[in-house]
Coordinates of C-alpha atoms and ligand atoms in Angstrom, one line a residue:
X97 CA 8.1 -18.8 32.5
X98 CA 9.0 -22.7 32.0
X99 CA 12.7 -23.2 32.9
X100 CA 14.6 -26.2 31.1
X101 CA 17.3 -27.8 32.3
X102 CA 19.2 -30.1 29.7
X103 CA 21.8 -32.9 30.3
X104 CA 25.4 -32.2 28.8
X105 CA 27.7 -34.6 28.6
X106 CA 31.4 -32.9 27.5
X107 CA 34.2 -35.9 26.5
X108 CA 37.7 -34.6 26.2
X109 CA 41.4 -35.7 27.3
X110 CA 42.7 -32.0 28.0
X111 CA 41.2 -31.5 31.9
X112 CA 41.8 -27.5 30.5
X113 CA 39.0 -28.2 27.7
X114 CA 36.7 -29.8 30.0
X115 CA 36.8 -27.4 32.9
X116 CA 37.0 -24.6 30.6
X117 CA 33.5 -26.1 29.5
X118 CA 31.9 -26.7 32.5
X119 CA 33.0 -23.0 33.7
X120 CA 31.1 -21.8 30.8
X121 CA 28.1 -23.7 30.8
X122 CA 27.4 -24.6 34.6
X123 CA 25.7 -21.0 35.4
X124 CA 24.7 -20.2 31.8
X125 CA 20.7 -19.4 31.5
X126 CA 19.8 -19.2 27.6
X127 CA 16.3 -17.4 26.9
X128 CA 14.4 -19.0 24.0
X129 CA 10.9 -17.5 22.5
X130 CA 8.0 -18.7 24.0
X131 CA 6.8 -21.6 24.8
X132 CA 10.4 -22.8 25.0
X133 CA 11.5 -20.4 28.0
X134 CA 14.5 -20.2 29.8
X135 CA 17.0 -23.4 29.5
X136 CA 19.9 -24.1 32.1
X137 CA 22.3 -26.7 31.7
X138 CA 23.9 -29.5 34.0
X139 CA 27.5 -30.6 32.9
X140 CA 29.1 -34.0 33.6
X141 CA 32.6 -34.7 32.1
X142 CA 34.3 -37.9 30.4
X143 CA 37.9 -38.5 29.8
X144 CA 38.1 -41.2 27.6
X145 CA 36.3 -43.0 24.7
X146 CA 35.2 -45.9 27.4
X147 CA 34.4 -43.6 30.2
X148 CA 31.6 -41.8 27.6
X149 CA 30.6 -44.8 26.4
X150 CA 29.7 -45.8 29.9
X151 CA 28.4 -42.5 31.0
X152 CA 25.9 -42.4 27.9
X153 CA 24.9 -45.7 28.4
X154 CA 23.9 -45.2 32.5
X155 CA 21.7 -41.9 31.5
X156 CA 21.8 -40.3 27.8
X157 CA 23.1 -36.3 27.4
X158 CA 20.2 -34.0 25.9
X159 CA 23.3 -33.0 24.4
X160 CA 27.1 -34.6 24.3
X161 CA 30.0 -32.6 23.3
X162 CA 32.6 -35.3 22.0
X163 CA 36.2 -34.5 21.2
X164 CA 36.9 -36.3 17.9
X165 CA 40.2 -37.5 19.0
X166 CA 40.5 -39.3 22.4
X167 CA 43.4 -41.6 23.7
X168 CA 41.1 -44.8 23.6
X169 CA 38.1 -45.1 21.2
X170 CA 37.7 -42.6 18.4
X171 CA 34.5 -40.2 18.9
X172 CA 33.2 -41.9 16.2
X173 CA 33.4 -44.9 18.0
X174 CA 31.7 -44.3 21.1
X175 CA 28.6 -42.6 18.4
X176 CA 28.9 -46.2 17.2
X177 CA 28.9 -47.8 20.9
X178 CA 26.2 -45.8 21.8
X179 CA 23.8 -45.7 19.1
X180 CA 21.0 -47.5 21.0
X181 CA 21.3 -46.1 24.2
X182 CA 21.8 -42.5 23.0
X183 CA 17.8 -41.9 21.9
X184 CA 17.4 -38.4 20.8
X185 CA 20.9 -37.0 22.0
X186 CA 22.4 -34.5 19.9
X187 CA 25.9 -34.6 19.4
X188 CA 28.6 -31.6 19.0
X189 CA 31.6 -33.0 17.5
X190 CA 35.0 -31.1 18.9
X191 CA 38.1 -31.3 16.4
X192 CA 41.0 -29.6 15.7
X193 CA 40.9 -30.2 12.1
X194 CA 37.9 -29.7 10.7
X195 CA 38.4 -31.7 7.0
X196 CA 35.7 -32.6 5.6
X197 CA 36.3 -36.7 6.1
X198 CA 35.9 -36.2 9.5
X199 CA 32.8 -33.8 8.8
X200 CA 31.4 -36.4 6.8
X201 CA 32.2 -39.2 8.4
X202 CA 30.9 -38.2 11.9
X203 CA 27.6 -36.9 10.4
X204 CA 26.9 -40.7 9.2
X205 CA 27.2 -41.2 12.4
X206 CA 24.6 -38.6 13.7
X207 CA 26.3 -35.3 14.7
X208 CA 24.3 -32.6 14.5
X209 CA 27.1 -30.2 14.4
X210 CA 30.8 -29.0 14.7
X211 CA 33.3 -26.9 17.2
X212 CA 36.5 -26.4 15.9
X213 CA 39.6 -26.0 18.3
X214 CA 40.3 -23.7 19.2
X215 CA 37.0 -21.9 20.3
X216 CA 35.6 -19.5 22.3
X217 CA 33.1 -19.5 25.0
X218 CA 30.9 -17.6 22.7
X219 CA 31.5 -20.3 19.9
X220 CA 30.8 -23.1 22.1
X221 CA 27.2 -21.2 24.1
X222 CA 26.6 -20.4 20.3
X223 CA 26.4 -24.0 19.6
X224 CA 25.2 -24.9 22.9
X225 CA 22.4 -22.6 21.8
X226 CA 21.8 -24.0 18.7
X227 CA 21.6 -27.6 19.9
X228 CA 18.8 -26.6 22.6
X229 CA 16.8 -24.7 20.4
X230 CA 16.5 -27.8 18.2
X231 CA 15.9 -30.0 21.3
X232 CA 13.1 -27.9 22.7
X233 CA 11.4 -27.5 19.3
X234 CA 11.3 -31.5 18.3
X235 CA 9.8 -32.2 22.3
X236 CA 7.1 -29.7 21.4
X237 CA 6.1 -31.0 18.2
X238 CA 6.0 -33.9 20.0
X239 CA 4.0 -33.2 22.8
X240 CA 1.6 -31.5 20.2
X241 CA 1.1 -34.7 18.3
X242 CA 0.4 -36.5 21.8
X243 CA -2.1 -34.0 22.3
X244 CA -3.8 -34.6 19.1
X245 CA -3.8 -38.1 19.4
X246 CA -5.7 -37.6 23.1
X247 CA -8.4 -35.2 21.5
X248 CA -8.8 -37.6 18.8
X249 CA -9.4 -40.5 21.4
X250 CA -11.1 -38.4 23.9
X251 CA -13.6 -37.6 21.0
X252 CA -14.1 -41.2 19.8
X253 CA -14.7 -42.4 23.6
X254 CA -17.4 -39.3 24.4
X255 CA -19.3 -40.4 21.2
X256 CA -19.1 -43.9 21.9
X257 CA -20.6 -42.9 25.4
X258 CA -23.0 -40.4 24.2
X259 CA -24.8 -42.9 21.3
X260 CA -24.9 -45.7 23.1
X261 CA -27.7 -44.5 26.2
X262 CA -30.0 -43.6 23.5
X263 CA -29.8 -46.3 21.6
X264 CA -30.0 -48.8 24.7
X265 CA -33.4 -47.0 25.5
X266 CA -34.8 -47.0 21.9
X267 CA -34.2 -50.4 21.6
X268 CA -35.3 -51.1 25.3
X269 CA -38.8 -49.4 23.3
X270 CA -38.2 -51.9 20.5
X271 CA -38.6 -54.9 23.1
X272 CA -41.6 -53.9 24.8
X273 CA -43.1 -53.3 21.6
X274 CA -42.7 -56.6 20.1
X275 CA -43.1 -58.6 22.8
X276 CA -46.7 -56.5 23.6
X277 CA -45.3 -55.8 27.1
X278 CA -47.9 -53.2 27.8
X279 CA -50.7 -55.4 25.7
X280 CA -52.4 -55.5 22.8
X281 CA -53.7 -52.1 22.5
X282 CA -51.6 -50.3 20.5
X283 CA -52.6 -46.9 21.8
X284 CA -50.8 -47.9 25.0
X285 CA -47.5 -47.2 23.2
X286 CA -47.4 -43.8 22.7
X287 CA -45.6 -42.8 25.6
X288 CA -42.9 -45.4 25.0
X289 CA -42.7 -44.1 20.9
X290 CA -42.7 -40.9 21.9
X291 CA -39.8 -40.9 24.4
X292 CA -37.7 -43.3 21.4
X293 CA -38.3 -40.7 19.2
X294 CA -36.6 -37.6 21.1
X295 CA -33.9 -40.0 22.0
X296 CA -33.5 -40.1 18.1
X297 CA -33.9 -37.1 17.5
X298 CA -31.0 -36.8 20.2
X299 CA -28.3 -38.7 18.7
X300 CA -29.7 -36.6 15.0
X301 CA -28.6 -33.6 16.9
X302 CA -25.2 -34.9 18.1
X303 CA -24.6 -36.6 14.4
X304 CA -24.8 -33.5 12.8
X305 CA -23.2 -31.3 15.4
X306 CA -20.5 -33.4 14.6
X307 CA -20.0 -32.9 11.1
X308 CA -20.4 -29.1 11.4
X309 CA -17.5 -29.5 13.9
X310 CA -15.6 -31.6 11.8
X311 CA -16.3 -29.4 8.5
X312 CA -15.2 -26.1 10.5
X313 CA -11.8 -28.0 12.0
X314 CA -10.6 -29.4 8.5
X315 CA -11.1 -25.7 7.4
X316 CA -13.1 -27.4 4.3
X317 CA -16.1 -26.1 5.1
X318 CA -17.7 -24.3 2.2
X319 CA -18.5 -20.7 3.0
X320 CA -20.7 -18.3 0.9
X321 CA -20.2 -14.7 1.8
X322 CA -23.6 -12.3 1.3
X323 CA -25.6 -9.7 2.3
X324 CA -27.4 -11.2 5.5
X325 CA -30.1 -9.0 7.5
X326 CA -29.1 -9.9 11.5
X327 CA -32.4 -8.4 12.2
X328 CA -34.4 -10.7 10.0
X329 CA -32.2 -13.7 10.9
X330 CA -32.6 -13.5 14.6
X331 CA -36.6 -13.3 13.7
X332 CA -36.1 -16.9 12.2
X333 CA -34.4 -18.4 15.4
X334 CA -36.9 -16.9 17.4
X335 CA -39.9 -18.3 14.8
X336 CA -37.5 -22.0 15.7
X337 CA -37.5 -22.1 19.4
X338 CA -41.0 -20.7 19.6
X339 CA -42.7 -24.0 19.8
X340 CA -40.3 -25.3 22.7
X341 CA -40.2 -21.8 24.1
X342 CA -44.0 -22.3 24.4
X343 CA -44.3 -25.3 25.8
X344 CA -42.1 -23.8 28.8
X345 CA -43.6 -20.9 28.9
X346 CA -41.3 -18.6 28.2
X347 CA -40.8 -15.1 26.4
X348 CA -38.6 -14.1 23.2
X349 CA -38.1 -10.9 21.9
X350 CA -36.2 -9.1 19.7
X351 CA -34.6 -5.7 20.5
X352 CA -32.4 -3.2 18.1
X353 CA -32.6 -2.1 14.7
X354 CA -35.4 -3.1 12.2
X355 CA -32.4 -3.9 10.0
X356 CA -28.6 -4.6 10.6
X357 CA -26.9 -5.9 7.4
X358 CA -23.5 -7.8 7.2
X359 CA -21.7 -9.6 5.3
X360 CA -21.5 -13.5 6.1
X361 CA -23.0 -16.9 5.8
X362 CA -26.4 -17.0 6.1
X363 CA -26.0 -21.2 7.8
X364 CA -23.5 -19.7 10.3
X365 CA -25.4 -17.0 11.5
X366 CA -28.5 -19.3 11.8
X367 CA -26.2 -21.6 13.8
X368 CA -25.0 -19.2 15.9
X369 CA -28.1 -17.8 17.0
X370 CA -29.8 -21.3 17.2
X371 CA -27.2 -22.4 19.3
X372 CA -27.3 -19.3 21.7
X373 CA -31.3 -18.7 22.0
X374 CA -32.0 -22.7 22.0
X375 CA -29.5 -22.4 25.5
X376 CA -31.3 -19.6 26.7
X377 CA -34.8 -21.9 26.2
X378 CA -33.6 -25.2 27.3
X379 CA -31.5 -23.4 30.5
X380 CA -34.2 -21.1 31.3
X381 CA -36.7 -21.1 34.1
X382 CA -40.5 -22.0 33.7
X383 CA -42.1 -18.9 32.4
X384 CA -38.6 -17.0 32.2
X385 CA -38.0 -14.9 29.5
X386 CA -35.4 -14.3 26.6
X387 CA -33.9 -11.1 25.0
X388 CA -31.9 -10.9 21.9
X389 CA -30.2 -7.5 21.3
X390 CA -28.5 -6.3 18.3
X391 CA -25.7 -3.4 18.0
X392 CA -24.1 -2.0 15.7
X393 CA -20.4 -0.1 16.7
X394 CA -18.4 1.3 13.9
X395 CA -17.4 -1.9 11.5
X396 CA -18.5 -4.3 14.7
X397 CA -21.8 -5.9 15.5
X398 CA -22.7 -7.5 18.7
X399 CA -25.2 -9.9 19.4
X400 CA -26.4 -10.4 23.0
X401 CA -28.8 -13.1 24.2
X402 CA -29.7 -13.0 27.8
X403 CA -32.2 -15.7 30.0
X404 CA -33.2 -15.8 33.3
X405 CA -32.4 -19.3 34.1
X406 CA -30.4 -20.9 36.0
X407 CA -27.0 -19.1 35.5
X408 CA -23.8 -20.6 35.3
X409 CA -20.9 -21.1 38.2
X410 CA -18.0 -18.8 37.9
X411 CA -15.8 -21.9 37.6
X412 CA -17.9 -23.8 34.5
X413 CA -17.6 -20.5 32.4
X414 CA -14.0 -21.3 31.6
X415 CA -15.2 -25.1 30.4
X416 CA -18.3 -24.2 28.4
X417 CA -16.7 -24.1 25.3
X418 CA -15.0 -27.0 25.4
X419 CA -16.2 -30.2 23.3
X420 CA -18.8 -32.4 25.4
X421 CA -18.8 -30.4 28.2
X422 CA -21.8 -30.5 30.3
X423 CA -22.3 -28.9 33.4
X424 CA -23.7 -31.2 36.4
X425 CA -27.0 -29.6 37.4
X426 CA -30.0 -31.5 38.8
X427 CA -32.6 -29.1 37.4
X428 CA -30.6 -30.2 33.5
X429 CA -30.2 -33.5 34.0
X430 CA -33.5 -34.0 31.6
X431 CA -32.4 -31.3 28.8
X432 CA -31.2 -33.2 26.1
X433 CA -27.9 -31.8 24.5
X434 CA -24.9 -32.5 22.7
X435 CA -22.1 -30.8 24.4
X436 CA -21.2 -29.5 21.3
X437 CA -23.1 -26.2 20.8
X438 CA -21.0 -24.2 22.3
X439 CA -17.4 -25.4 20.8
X440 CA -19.2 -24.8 17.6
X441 CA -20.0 -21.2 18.0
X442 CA -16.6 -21.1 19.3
X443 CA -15.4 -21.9 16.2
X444 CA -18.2 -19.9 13.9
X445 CA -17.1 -16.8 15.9
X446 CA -13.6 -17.4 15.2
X447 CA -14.4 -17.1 11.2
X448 CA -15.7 -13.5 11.6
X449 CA -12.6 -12.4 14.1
X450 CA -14.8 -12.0 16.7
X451 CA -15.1 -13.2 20.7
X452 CA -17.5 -14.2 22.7
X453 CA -18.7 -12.5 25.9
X454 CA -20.3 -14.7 28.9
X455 CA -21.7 -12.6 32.2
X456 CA -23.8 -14.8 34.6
X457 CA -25.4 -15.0 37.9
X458 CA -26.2 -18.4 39.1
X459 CA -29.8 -18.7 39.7
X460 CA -30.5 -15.1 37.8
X461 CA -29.7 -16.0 34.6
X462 CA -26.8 -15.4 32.0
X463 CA -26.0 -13.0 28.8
X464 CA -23.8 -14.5 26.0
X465 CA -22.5 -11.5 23.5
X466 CA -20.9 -12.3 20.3
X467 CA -19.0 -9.7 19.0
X468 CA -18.4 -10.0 15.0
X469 CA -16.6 -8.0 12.2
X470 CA -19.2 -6.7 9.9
X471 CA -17.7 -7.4 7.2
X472 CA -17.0 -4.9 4.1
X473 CA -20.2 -2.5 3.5
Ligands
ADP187 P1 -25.6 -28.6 25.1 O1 -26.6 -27.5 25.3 O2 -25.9 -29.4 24.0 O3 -25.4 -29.4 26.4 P2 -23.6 -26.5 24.7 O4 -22.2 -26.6 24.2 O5 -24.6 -25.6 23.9 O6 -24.2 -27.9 24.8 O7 -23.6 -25.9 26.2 C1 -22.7 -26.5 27.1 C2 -23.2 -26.4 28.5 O8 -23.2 -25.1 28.9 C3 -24.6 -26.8 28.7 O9 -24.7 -28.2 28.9 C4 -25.0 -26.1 30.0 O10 -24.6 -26.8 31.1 C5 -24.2 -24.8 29.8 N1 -25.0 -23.7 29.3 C6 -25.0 -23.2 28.0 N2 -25.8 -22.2 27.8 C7 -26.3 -21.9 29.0 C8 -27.2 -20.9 29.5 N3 -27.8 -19.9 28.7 N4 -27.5 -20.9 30.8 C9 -27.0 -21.8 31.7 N5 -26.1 -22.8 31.3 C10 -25.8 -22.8 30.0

């Protein structure tokens, strides 16, 4: 649980108010919902108009507790004195009379609320308690907003990253064709085309798994709902990766029902199983293999794809399904990838209520299993 402390500052000329204060306050633990916590409180004390004025100005209260009448300045004037220096203090006014000048007046100034003399030390925790609350929830909405701001950046400086390899090496090809580096035979190209093509084909992939991700963040992504046949659809990704599964030698097959119908979006459930079988190719061993299983459990399905590659470290299945992530491996440093597949599924999962399942054994291999709702029949 996070503990809070916040700064009071309490101003009065009756050393009875102040210490009355203090004695309430000084060993008071509040207990806010989640993610607040639990808040404590450290109390100084002013005097006079001057001495708060002062006291604000050296360190700002979270919260100041300012009798309206003082024997120097007015309360109003040390909320005037202090206005720069105070930042994002929230002020209690104390008065013994609350009229509604005052009320007014004070409120131009700032305060967020009112104690009327005489109180209790209910009254004054109750708007001690009020005051935090308020605090706590503005520094969260602000930490939120810092947090968007760094995703937002974070993303920007990956893609940046990300584009700008391949594009150095296709127009590294560029060069050496034009200036006939290899010679005039043209056939003496192909390599170098070849490898500027997949690079391409690269930053395709990484364009459009960026929309998708974008589409399913602004929640604008268009969604028809239908009869789709998991069966038949995880037929189709296998029919996709065949040609790369091939060409590494490796195994798909299909396990389950002939037929398991739910209701979704046919281009989700494509994505997710492209996404999950094109892992379980490109992360797979020579000649390894790859099974999907299908299962049906009351108004759940589950879809399981296991591999026998190279597995995945206890620690990086937490990170997986973050944006960009990677893991460091030297047997993928040649697997050409986005980062992205993964935080998309993450996402696609999210629209059927499911959750995703990861079991792995580094060097054996690794099982992803989504579970989903089925939908209505
Ligand atoms: P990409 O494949 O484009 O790099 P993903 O988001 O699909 O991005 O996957 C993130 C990372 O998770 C991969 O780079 C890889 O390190 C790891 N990973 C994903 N699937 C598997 C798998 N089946 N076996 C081993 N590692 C995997």
């Amino acid at each position: 649980m996070t503990m809070n402390t916040l700064k009071i500052l309490a101003v009065d000329d009756e050393p009875g108010m102040l210490s009355g204060i203090e004695r309430s306050l000084v060993n008071y633990t509040l207990r806010l919902p989640a993610p607040a916590g639990e808040v404590n409180f450290r109390v100084r004390t002013a005097a006079t108009g001057r001495e708060a004025v002062a006291a604000i100005t050296a360190e700002p209260p979270d919260i100041l507790l300012l009798d309206y009448k003082l024997p120097d300045i007015t309360g109003l004037e040390v909320l005037r004195r202090t206005a720069e220096a105070a930042g994002e203090m929230l002020t209690v006014i104390i008065t013994a009379y609350a009229s509604i000048e005052t009320a007014i007046a004070a409120t131009r100034e700032g305060a967020y609320d009112f104690l009327t003399k005489p109180f209790t030390p209910a009254d004054l925790k109750h708007a001690v308690r009020k005051a935090a609350g308020s605090i706590l929830l503005a520094r969260r909405a602000k930490a939120l907003e810092a947090e968007k701001k760094r995703v937002r950046f974070e993303f920007i400086r990956v893609l940046g990253h990300e584009l700008k390899a391949p594009l150095n090496a296709v127009s590294g090809a560029l060069f050496i064709l034009r200036d006939r580096t290899l010679g005039g035979d043209l056939d003496q190209y192909g390599e170098v085309v070849s490898r500027s093509l997949a690079r391409i084909g690269q930053m395709k992939k990484l364009i459009s798994d960026l929309l998708e991700m974008t589409r399913l963040e602004s929640g604008k992504k268009e969604r028809t709902l239908e009869d789709v046949d998991l069966a038949a659809a995880a037929r189709e990704a296998i029919e996709l990766s065949a040609w790369e599964a091939e060409r590494l030698g490796i195994t798909l097959r299909l396990d389950g029902p002939e037929k398991l119908v739910v209701r979704a979006d046919r281009g989700e459930i494509a994505m997710i199983y492209n996404n999950l079988v094109s892992n379980a190719v490109k992360y797979n061993r020579p000649d390894g293999r790859v099974e999907i299983s299908l299962a049906r459990r009351g108004p759940r399905v589950s879809i399981a794809v296991s591999d026998t590659g190279i597995g995945i470290p206890p620690e990086g299945i937490e990170k997986l399904f973050g944006e960009f992530v990677r893991l460091k491996d030297k047997r993928t440093k040649d697997v050409l990838g986005s980062g992205l597949g993964l935080s998309i599924l993450k996402r696609l999962v999210e629209l059927y209520d499911g959750r995703i399942e990861v079991e792995s054994e580094p060097g054996r291999g690794s099982t992803f299993t989504v579970h989903l709702s089925a939908g209505e029949e």
